[in-house]
Amino acid sequence: MDFLLTDKQRALRDRARAFAEREVLPVAAELDREERHPRELIARARAEGLVELNIPCEYGGPGLGILDSALVCEQFAWACAGFGTAALLNGLAAEPIILAGTEEQKRRWLPRLLNGEYASFALTEPHAGSDVAAIQTRAERRGDRYVLTGQKRWIGNAPIASFFVLFAKTDPEAGRRGISAFLVDRATPGIEVRTLRKLGHRCAPTGEITFSAVEVPAESRLGREGDGFLLAMQVFDRTRPLIAAFGVGVIQRSLDEALAYAMQRQTMGHPIIEHQAVGHKLAEMRIRLEAARWLTYHAAWLADQGRRNTLEAAAAKAFAADSAMWAATEAVQIFGGNGYGIDFPVEKLLRDAKLLQIYEGTSEIQRNIVVRELAKAFAGASAEHGQS
């Protein structure tokens, strides 16, 4: 991999940073406090070509790659990880349509996202988060229609979404091979949404969706019956590097805030950066920042090359998310009592960092994926060696 960004990528990154500093940073605390969706901010970001980056040009989008999106996500999260999530969610919902949608589906649904509508990727359920195969939402085929019944929880954008990419069981006895994906318009009768409140990312609305005998046409299914689990995993290989990029942004901001504070705050007649206990925390932040950034860029680059990146995406997300939580915690510690107060920005970094370890697969699940990929590679190498 060539680690040097292209001129276009540097320009995109710098444009995202300028937008984050100018538009997002001044209102981040207010959006968090009011739990207000930044609709106007997202519209301005869209006008500057900074959201829905994955939608192909032929459907009206920028048609950019995963690494391009990661560069933008990093800068958005530096200013406010909640805004980054709010701005990313349409791209998450678009990904399965891009990967598995028919030409008609792409032309019908993708432009809606570019015209100011919002959508949700509806997978998680009250009793099925990490264990995707355990989802219970049912899609029963009845002639030329499916009837959807079940409940989804912790679904980003749900309170404001005009449609959902829904994952449901078409064959309850087939485990993960019995899951299918559907495009469901919010206006369809039988859908109820309840808003959920949360610790961080408060400006990115999250909800619980109940489907009560919701009827959708058979042509709303994405891909073939039973392909839903594989589709969701393909999506995560492409979007987990973006969550990792959020982690990189949070680490960078934690370092920036902690370093500035440590340079000016004095104890015992010296700036606290001169105390080794503080200085080493800052040094470790920088080390983890660079490691997380390159793990993230590599995983994103592999996706853009059309190469399998399952292990790399999982590794990047686990390391960047865990490092973001660590960095934010240490930033609060460096600020001391001030860090625990709401008048300083590091307490929000701590709350926002935690979600990175949970959504789109917990850090524990990411490590399970890495172990699985290691075992598969070892078994493959052993079989090849035995044949030689």
CSV table of C-alpha atoms in Angstrom, one decimal:
chain,number,residue,atom,x,y,z
A,1,MET,CA,0.0,0.0,0.0
A,2,ASP,CA,1.1,3.5,-0.8
A,3,PHE,CA,0.5,5.4,2.5
A,4,LEU,CA,0.7,8.8,0.7
A,5,LEU,CA,-2.7,10.3,0.2
A,6,THR,CA,-3.5,11.6,-3.3
A,7,ASP,CA,-3.9,15.3,-3.9
A,8,LYS,CA,-7.7,14.8,-4.1
A,9,GLN,CA,-7.8,12.9,-0.9
A,10,ARG,CA,-5.8,15.5,1.0
A,11,ALA,CA,-8.1,18.2,-0.4
A,12,LEU,CA,-11.1,16.2,0.7
A,13,ARG,CA,-9.6,15.7,4.2
A,14,ASP,CA,-8.8,19.4,4.5
A,15,ARG,CA,-12.3,20.4,3.3
A,16,ALA,CA,-13.8,18.1,6.0
A,17,ARG,CA,-11.5,19.5,8.7
A,18,ALA,CA,-12.4,23.0,7.7
A,19,PHE,CA,-16.1,22.2,7.9
A,20,ALA,CA,-15.7,20.4,11.2
A,21,GLU,CA,-13.9,23.4,12.7
A,22,ARG,CA,-16.2,26.0,11.2
A,23,GLU,CA,-19.6,24.4,11.4
A,24,VAL,CA,-19.5,21.5,13.9
A,25,LEU,CA,-17.2,22.3,16.7
A,26,PRO,CA,-18.9,25.5,17.8
A,27,VAL,CA,-22.3,23.8,18.2
A,28,ALA,CA,-21.2,20.3,19.3
A,29,ALA,CA,-21.9,20.8,23.0
A,30,GLU,CA,-25.2,22.4,22.3
A,31,LEU,CA,-26.3,19.6,20.0
A,32,ASP,CA,-25.3,17.0,22.7
A,33,ARG,CA,-27.0,18.9,25.5
A,34,GLU,CA,-30.3,19.3,23.5
A,35,GLU,CA,-30.1,15.9,21.9
A,36,ARG,CA,-30.9,17.7,18.7
A,37,HIS,CA,-30.5,16.1,15.2
A,38,PRO,CA,-28.2,18.3,13.1
A,39,ARG,CA,-30.3,18.3,10.0
A,40,GLU,CA,-29.2,21.7,8.8
A,41,LEU,CA,-25.6,20.9,9.4
A,42,ILE,CA,-25.9,17.7,7.4
A,43,ALA,CA,-27.6,19.5,4.6
A,44,ARG,CA,-24.6,21.9,4.5
A,45,ALA,CA,-22.2,19.0,4.6
A,46,ARG,CA,-24.1,17.4,1.7
A,47,ALA,CA,-23.8,20.7,-0.3
A,48,GLU,CA,-20.1,20.5,0.2
A,49,GLY,CA,-19.9,16.9,-1.0
A,50,LEU,CA,-19.0,15.4,2.5
A,51,VAL,CA,-21.8,12.9,3.1
A,52,GLU,CA,-23.3,9.9,1.3
A,53,LEU,CA,-19.9,9.6,-0.3
A,54,ASN,CA,-20.4,5.9,-1.2
A,55,ILE,CA,-23.4,6.5,-3.5
A,56,PRO,CA,-22.2,5.9,-7.1
A,57,CYS,CA,-22.1,8.8,-9.6
A,58,GLU,CA,-24.8,7.2,-11.8
A,59,TYR,CA,-27.3,7.7,-9.0
A,60,GLY,CA,-26.3,11.2,-8.2
A,61,GLY,CA,-23.7,10.6,-5.5
A,62,PRO,CA,-20.0,11.4,-5.3
A,63,GLY,CA,-19.0,7.7,-5.9
A,64,LEU,CA,-16.0,7.9,-3.6
A,65,GLY,CA,-14.2,5.1,-1.9
A,66,ILE,CA,-14.0,3.8,1.7
A,67,LEU,CA,-10.7,5.5,2.4
A,68,ASP,CA,-12.1,8.8,1.2
A,69,SER,CA,-15.1,8.3,3.6
A,70,ALA,CA,-12.7,7.4,6.4
A,71,LEU,CA,-10.8,10.6,6.0
A,72,VAL,CA,-14.0,12.6,6.3
A,73,CYS,CA,-15.2,10.5,9.3
A,74,GLU,CA,-12.0,11.1,11.1
A,75,GLN,CA,-12.4,14.9,10.9
A,76,PHE,CA,-16.0,14.9,11.7
A,77,ALA,CA,-15.4,12.8,14.9
A,78,TRP,CA,-12.6,15.1,15.9
A,79,ALA,CA,-15.2,17.8,16.3
A,80,CYS,CA,-18.1,15.6,17.4
A,81,ALA,CA,-18.4,11.9,17.1
A,82,GLY,CA,-22.2,12.2,17.5
A,83,PHE,CA,-22.3,14.4,14.4
A,84,GLY,CA,-20.1,11.9,12.6
A,85,THR,CA,-22.6,9.1,13.4
A,86,ALA,CA,-25.6,11.3,12.3
A,87,ALA,CA,-23.8,12.1,9.1
A,88,LEU,CA,-22.7,8.5,8.4
A,89,LEU,CA,-26.0,6.7,8.9
A,90,ASN,CA,-27.4,7.3,5.4
A,91,GLY,CA,-24.2,5.8,4.0
A,92,LEU,CA,-24.7,2.7,6.1
A,93,ALA,CA,-28.2,2.3,4.8
A,94,ALA,CA,-27.1,2.9,1.3
A,95,GLU,CA,-24.4,0.2,1.3
A,96,PRO,CA,-26.6,-2.9,1.1
A,97,ILE,CA,-28.6,-1.3,-1.7
A,98,ILE,CA,-25.3,-0.6,-3.6
A,99,LEU,CA,-24.1,-4.1,-3.0
A,100,ALA,CA,-27.2,-6.1,-3.6
A,101,GLY,CA,-29.9,-3.9,-5.1
A,102,THR,CA,-31.3,-4.3,-8.6
A,103,GLU,CA,-31.0,-1.4,-11.0
A,104,GLU,CA,-34.6,-0.4,-10.3
A,105,GLN,CA,-34.1,-0.5,-6.5
A,106,LYS,CA,-30.9,1.6,-6.8
A,107,ARG,CA,-32.7,4.2,-8.9
A,108,ARG,CA,-35.7,4.3,-6.7
A,109,TRP,CA,-34.1,4.4,-3.2
A,110,LEU,CA,-30.6,5.9,-3.4
A,111,PRO,CA,-31.6,9.4,-4.8
A,112,ARG,CA,-33.9,9.8,-1.8
A,113,LEU,CA,-30.9,9.9,0.5
A,114,LEU,CA,-29.3,12.6,-1.6
A,115,ASN,CA,-32.5,14.7,-1.5
A,116,GLY,CA,-32.6,15.1,2.2
A,117,GLU,CA,-34.3,12.0,3.4
A,118,TYR,CA,-32.9,9.6,6.0
A,119,ALA,CA,-32.8,5.8,6.2
A,120,SER,CA,-31.9,3.2,8.8
A,121,PHE,CA,-30.0,-0.1,8.7
A,122,ALA,CA,-32.3,-2.2,10.9
A,123,LEU,CA,-30.5,-5.3,12.1
A,124,THR,CA,-30.2,-5.3,16.0
A,125,GLU,CA,-33.0,-6.6,18.1
A,126,PRO,CA,-33.8,-6.6,21.8
A,127,HIS,CA,-32.4,-10.1,22.2
A,128,ALA,CA,-30.0,-10.2,19.2
A,129,GLY,CA,-27.1,-7.8,19.0
A,130,SER,CA,-23.8,-9.5,18.6
A,131,ASP,CA,-25.6,-12.8,17.7
A,132,VAL,CA,-27.1,-11.8,14.4
A,133,ALA,CA,-28.2,-15.3,13.6
A,134,ALA,CA,-30.6,-15.1,16.6
A,135,ILE,CA,-32.8,-12.3,15.2
A,136,GLN,CA,-36.5,-13.1,15.5
A,137,THR,CA,-38.1,-10.6,13.2
A,138,ARG,CA,-40.1,-12.7,10.7
A,139,ALA,CA,-40.7,-12.2,6.9
A,140,GLU,CA,-43.4,-14.6,5.8
A,141,ARG,CA,-44.0,-15.0,2.1
A,142,ARG,CA,-47.6,-14.8,1.0
A,143,GLY,CA,-48.0,-14.9,-2.7
A,144,ASP,CA,-46.4,-11.8,-4.2
A,145,ARG,CA,-45.9,-10.1,-0.8
A,146,TYR,CA,-44.0,-10.6,2.5
A,147,VAL,CA,-45.5,-10.0,5.9
A,148,LEU,CA,-43.0,-8.5,8.4
A,149,THR,CA,-43.5,-9.0,12.1
A,150,GLY,CA,-41.0,-8.2,14.9
A,151,GLN,CA,-39.0,-5.6,16.7
A,152,LYS,CA,-35.7,-3.8,16.2
A,153,ARG,CA,-33.9,-1.8,18.8
A,154,TRP,CA,-30.9,0.6,18.9
A,155,ILE,CA,-31.5,1.5,15.3
A,156,GLY,CA,-29.7,4.7,14.2
A,157,ASN,CA,-31.9,7.3,12.4
A,158,ALA,CA,-35.1,5.3,13.2
A,159,PRO,CA,-37.0,8.3,14.6
A,160,ILE,CA,-36.4,10.3,11.4
A,161,ALA,CA,-36.0,7.7,8.8
A,162,SER,CA,-38.3,7.6,5.7
A,163,PHE,CA,-37.3,4.0,4.9
A,164,PHE,CA,-35.5,1.1,6.5
A,165,VAL,CA,-33.2,-1.6,5.2
A,166,LEU,CA,-34.6,-4.4,7.3
A,167,PHE,CA,-33.1,-7.8,8.1
A,168,ALA,CA,-35.6,-10.6,8.9
A,169,LYS,CA,-36.0,-14.4,9.0
A,170,THR,CA,-37.5,-15.9,5.9
A,171,ASP,CA,-36.7,-19.4,7.1
A,172,PRO,CA,-36.6,-19.5,11.0
A,173,GLU,CA,-35.1,-23.0,11.0
A,174,ALA,CA,-32.1,-22.1,8.8
A,175,GLY,CA,-30.1,-19.9,11.2
A,176,ARG,CA,-28.0,-17.4,9.5
A,177,ARG,CA,-28.9,-18.9,6.1
A,178,GLY,CA,-32.5,-18.0,6.8
A,179,ILE,CA,-32.0,-14.2,6.9
A,180,SER,CA,-33.1,-11.9,4.1
A,181,ALA,CA,-33.0,-8.2,3.6
A,182,PHE,CA,-35.9,-5.9,2.6
A,183,LEU,CA,-36.5,-2.2,1.7
A,184,VAL,CA,-39.4,-0.9,3.8
A,185,ASP,CA,-41.0,2.5,3.4
A,186,ARG,CA,-41.8,4.2,6.7
A,187,ALA,CA,-45.3,5.1,5.5
A,188,THR,CA,-46.3,1.4,5.3
A,189,PRO,CA,-49.1,0.6,7.8
A,190,GLY,CA,-48.1,-1.3,10.9
A,191,ILE,CA,-44.8,0.5,11.7
A,192,GLU,CA,-44.3,2.2,15.1
A,193,VAL,CA,-41.1,3.9,16.2
A,194,ARG,CA,-40.1,4.9,19.7
A,195,THR,CA,-37.1,7.2,20.4
A,196,LEU,CA,-34.4,5.9,22.7
A,197,ARG,CA,-32.1,8.1,24.8
A,198,LYS,CA,-28.4,7.2,25.3
A,199,LEU,CA,-25.1,8.2,27.0
A,200,GLY,CA,-23.3,9.7,24.1
A,201,HIS,CA,-23.8,10.5,20.4
A,202,ARG,CA,-26.9,12.3,21.5
A,203,CYS,CA,-27.5,14.3,18.4
A,204,ALA,CA,-27.7,11.1,16.3
A,205,PRO,CA,-31.3,9.8,17.0
A,206,THR,CA,-31.8,6.2,17.8
A,207,GLY,CA,-35.0,4.2,18.1
A,208,GLU,CA,-36.9,1.0,18.5
A,209,ILE,CA,-39.0,-0.1,15.6
A,210,THR,CA,-42.0,-2.4,15.9
A,211,PHE,CA,-43.4,-4.1,12.8
A,212,SER,CA,-46.9,-5.5,13.2
A,213,ALA,CA,-48.0,-7.5,10.1
A,214,VAL,CA,-46.4,-5.0,7.8
A,215,GLU,CA,-46.9,-6.0,4.1
A,216,VAL,CA,-44.3,-5.2,1.5
A,217,PRO,CA,-44.1,-6.4,-2.2
A,218,ALA,CA,-41.8,-9.2,-3.0
A,219,GLU,CA,-39.7,-6.9,-5.2
A,220,SER,CA,-38.7,-5.0,-2.0
A,221,ARG,CA,-36.4,-7.9,-1.1
A,222,LEU,CA,-32.7,-7.1,-1.5
A,223,GLY,CA,-30.9,-10.0,-3.2
A,224,ARG,CA,-32.0,-13.6,-2.9
A,225,GLU,CA,-33.8,-15.2,0.0
A,226,GLY,CA,-31.3,-16.3,2.6
A,227,ASP,CA,-28.5,-13.9,1.5
A,228,GLY,CA,-29.2,-11.3,4.3
A,229,PHE,CA,-26.6,-12.5,6.7
A,230,LEU,CA,-23.8,-12.5,4.1
A,231,LEU,CA,-24.9,-9.1,2.9
A,232,ALA,CA,-24.8,-7.6,6.4
A,233,MET,CA,-21.3,-9.0,6.9
A,234,GLN,CA,-20.2,-7.6,3.5
A,235,VAL,CA,-21.5,-4.2,4.6
A,236,PHE,CA,-19.7,-4.3,7.9
A,237,ASP,CA,-16.4,-5.1,6.2
A,238,ARG,CA,-16.8,-1.8,4.3
A,239,THR,CA,-18.2,0.3,7.2
A,240,ARG,CA,-16.2,-0.9,10.2
A,241,PRO,CA,-13.1,1.1,8.9
A,242,LEU,CA,-15.3,4.2,9.2
A,243,ILE,CA,-16.1,3.5,12.8
A,244,ALA,CA,-12.4,2.9,13.3
A,245,ALA,CA,-11.9,6.4,11.7
A,246,PHE,CA,-14.3,7.8,14.3
A,247,GLY,CA,-12.0,6.3,16.9
A,248,VAL,CA,-9.0,8.0,15.3
A,249,GLY,CA,-10.7,11.3,15.4
A,250,VAL,CA,-11.6,10.9,19.1
A,251,ILE,CA,-8.0,9.9,19.9
A,252,GLN,CA,-6.7,13.0,18.1
A,253,ARG,CA,-9.1,15.3,19.9
A,254,SER,CA,-8.3,13.7,23.2
A,255,LEU,CA,-4.6,14.3,22.6
A,256,ASP,CA,-5.1,17.8,21.4
A,257,GLU,CA,-7.2,18.8,24.4
A,258,ALA,CA,-4.9,17.0,27.0
A,259,LEU,CA,-1.7,18.4,25.5
A,260,ALA,CA,-3.0,22.0,25.5
A,261,TYR,CA,-4.2,21.6,29.1
A,262,ALA,CA,-0.9,19.9,30.3
A,263,MET,CA,1.2,22.7,28.7
A,264,GLN,CA,-0.6,25.4,30.6
A,265,ARG,CA,-1.8,23.8,33.8
A,266,GLN,CA,0.8,24.0,36.6
A,267,THR,CA,1.4,22.1,39.8
A,268,MET,CA,4.4,22.3,42.1
A,269,GLY,CA,5.7,25.2,40.1
A,270,HIS,CA,5.8,23.4,36.7
A,271,PRO,CA,3.5,22.6,33.8
A,272,ILE,CA,2.0,19.2,34.4
A,273,ILE,CA,3.5,17.9,31.1
A,274,GLU,CA,6.8,17.9,32.9
A,275,HIS,CA,5.5,15.2,35.3
A,276,GLN,CA,6.4,11.9,33.9
A,277,ALA,CA,3.1,10.4,34.9
A,278,VAL,CA,1.3,12.9,32.7
A,279,GLY,CA,3.9,13.0,29.9
A,280,HIS,CA,3.8,9.3,29.4
A,281,LYS,CA,0.0,9.4,28.9
A,282,LEU,CA,0.4,11.9,26.2
A,283,ALA,CA,3.2,9.9,24.5
A,284,GLU,CA,1.1,6.8,24.6
A,285,MET,CA,-1.8,8.7,23.1
A,286,ARG,CA,0.4,9.7,20.1
A,287,ILE,CA,1.6,6.1,19.7
A,288,ARG,CA,-1.9,4.7,19.7
A,289,LEU,CA,-3.1,7.5,17.4
A,290,GLU,CA,-0.6,6.6,14.7
A,291,ALA,CA,-1.2,2.8,15.1
A,292,ALA,CA,-5.0,3.3,14.9
A,293,ARG,CA,-4.8,5.6,11.9
A,294,TRP,CA,-2.7,3.2,9.8
A,295,LEU,CA,-4.7,0.2,10.7
A,296,THR,CA,-7.8,2.1,9.7
A,297,TYR,CA,-6.4,3.4,6.4
A,298,HIS,CA,-5.1,0.0,5.5
A,299,ALA,CA,-8.4,-1.7,6.1
A,300,ALA,CA,-10.2,1.0,4.0
A,301,TRP,CA,-7.6,0.7,1.2
A,302,LEU,CA,-8.1,-3.0,1.0
A,303,ALA,CA,-11.8,-2.5,0.6
A,304,ASP,CA,-11.2,0.0,-2.2
A,305,GLN,CA,-9.0,-2.5,-3.9
A,306,GLY,CA,-11.8,-5.1,-3.9
A,307,ARG,CA,-9.7,-7.3,-1.6
A,308,ARG,CA,-11.0,-9.2,1.3
A,309,ASN,CA,-10.5,-7.1,4.5
A,310,THR,CA,-12.5,-8.9,7.1
A,311,LEU,CA,-9.6,-9.4,9.5
A,312,GLU,CA,-8.2,-6.0,8.9
A,313,ALA,CA,-11.5,-4.2,9.3
A,314,ALA,CA,-12.1,-6.0,12.6
A,315,ALA,CA,-8.6,-5.3,13.9
A,316,ALA,CA,-8.8,-1.7,13.0
A,317,LYS,CA,-12.2,-1.2,14.7
A,318,ALA,CA,-11.2,-3.0,17.8
A,319,PHE,CA,-7.9,-1.2,18.3
A,320,ALA,CA,-9.2,2.2,17.3
A,321,ALA,CA,-12.3,2.0,19.5
A,322,ASP,CA,-10.5,0.6,22.5
A,323,SER,CA,-7.7,3.2,22.1
A,324,ALA,CA,-10.3,6.0,21.8
A,325,MET,CA,-11.9,4.9,25.0
A,326,TRP,CA,-8.5,4.7,26.7
A,327,ALA,CA,-7.4,8.1,25.4
A,328,ALA,CA,-10.6,9.8,26.4
A,329,THR,CA,-10.4,8.3,29.9
A,330,GLU,CA,-6.8,9.5,30.3
A,331,ALA,CA,-7.7,12.9,29.0
A,332,VAL,CA,-10.3,13.2,31.7
A,333,GLN,CA,-7.6,12.1,34.2
A,334,ILE,CA,-5.1,14.7,33.0
A,335,PHE,CA,-7.8,17.4,33.4
A,336,GLY,CA,-8.5,16.1,37.0
A,337,GLY,CA,-11.6,17.5,38.6
A,338,ASN,CA,-12.1,19.8,35.6
A,339,GLY,CA,-12.3,16.8,33.4
A,340,TYR,CA,-15.3,15.5,35.3
A,341,GLY,CA,-17.2,18.8,34.8
A,342,ILE,CA,-19.4,19.6,31.8
A,343,ASP,CA,-17.6,22.9,31.2
A,344,PHE,CA,-14.7,21.1,29.6
A,345,PRO,CA,-14.9,19.0,26.4
A,346,VAL,CA,-13.2,15.8,27.6
A,347,GLU,CA,-16.3,14.4,29.4
A,348,LYS,CA,-18.1,14.4,26.1
A,349,LEU,CA,-15.2,12.6,24.5
A,350,LEU,CA,-15.4,9.9,27.1
A,351,ARG,CA,-19.2,9.4,26.6
A,352,ASP,CA,-18.9,9.4,22.8
A,353,ALA,CA,-15.9,7.0,22.8
A,354,LYS,CA,-17.8,4.3,24.6
A,355,LEU,CA,-20.3,3.7,21.7
A,356,LEU,CA,-17.4,3.0,19.4
A,357,GLN,CA,-16.7,-0.2,21.4
A,358,ILE,CA,-20.3,-1.3,21.0
A,359,TYR,CA,-22.0,-0.5,17.7
A,360,GLU,CA,-21.4,-2.3,14.4
A,361,GLY,CA,-20.0,-5.2,16.5
A,362,THR,CA,-18.5,-5.0,19.9
A,363,SER,CA,-14.7,-5.0,20.5
A,364,GLU,CA,-15.1,-8.6,21.8
A,365,ILE,CA,-16.8,-9.6,18.6
A,366,GLN,CA,-14.1,-8.0,16.5
A,367,ARG,CA,-11.5,-10.1,18.3
A,368,ASN,CA,-13.6,-13.2,17.7
A,369,ILE,CA,-13.5,-12.4,14.0
A,370,VAL,CA,-9.7,-12.0,14.1
A,371,VAL,CA,-9.3,-15.3,15.8
A,372,ARG,CA,-11.6,-17.0,13.3
A,373,GLU,CA,-9.7,-15.5,10.4
A,374,LEU,CA,-6.4,-16.6,11.9
A,375,ALA,CA,-7.7,-20.2,12.4
A,376,LYS,CA,-9.0,-20.3,8.8
A,377,ALA,CA,-5.7,-19.0,7.4
A,378,PHE,CA,-3.8,-21.6,9.5
A,379,ALA,CA,-6.0,-24.4,8.4
A,380,GLY,CA,-5.6,-23.4,4.8
A,381,ALA,CA,-1.9,-23.1,5.0
A,382,SER,CA,-1.7,-26.5,6.7
A,383,ALA,CA,-3.8,-28.2,4.0
A,384,GLU,CA,-1.7,-26.6,1.3
A,385,HIS,CA,1.5,-27.7,3.0
A,386,GLY,CA,0.1,-31.3,3.3
A,387,GLN,CA,-0.6,-31.4,-0.4
A,388,SER,CA,2.8,-30.2,-1.4
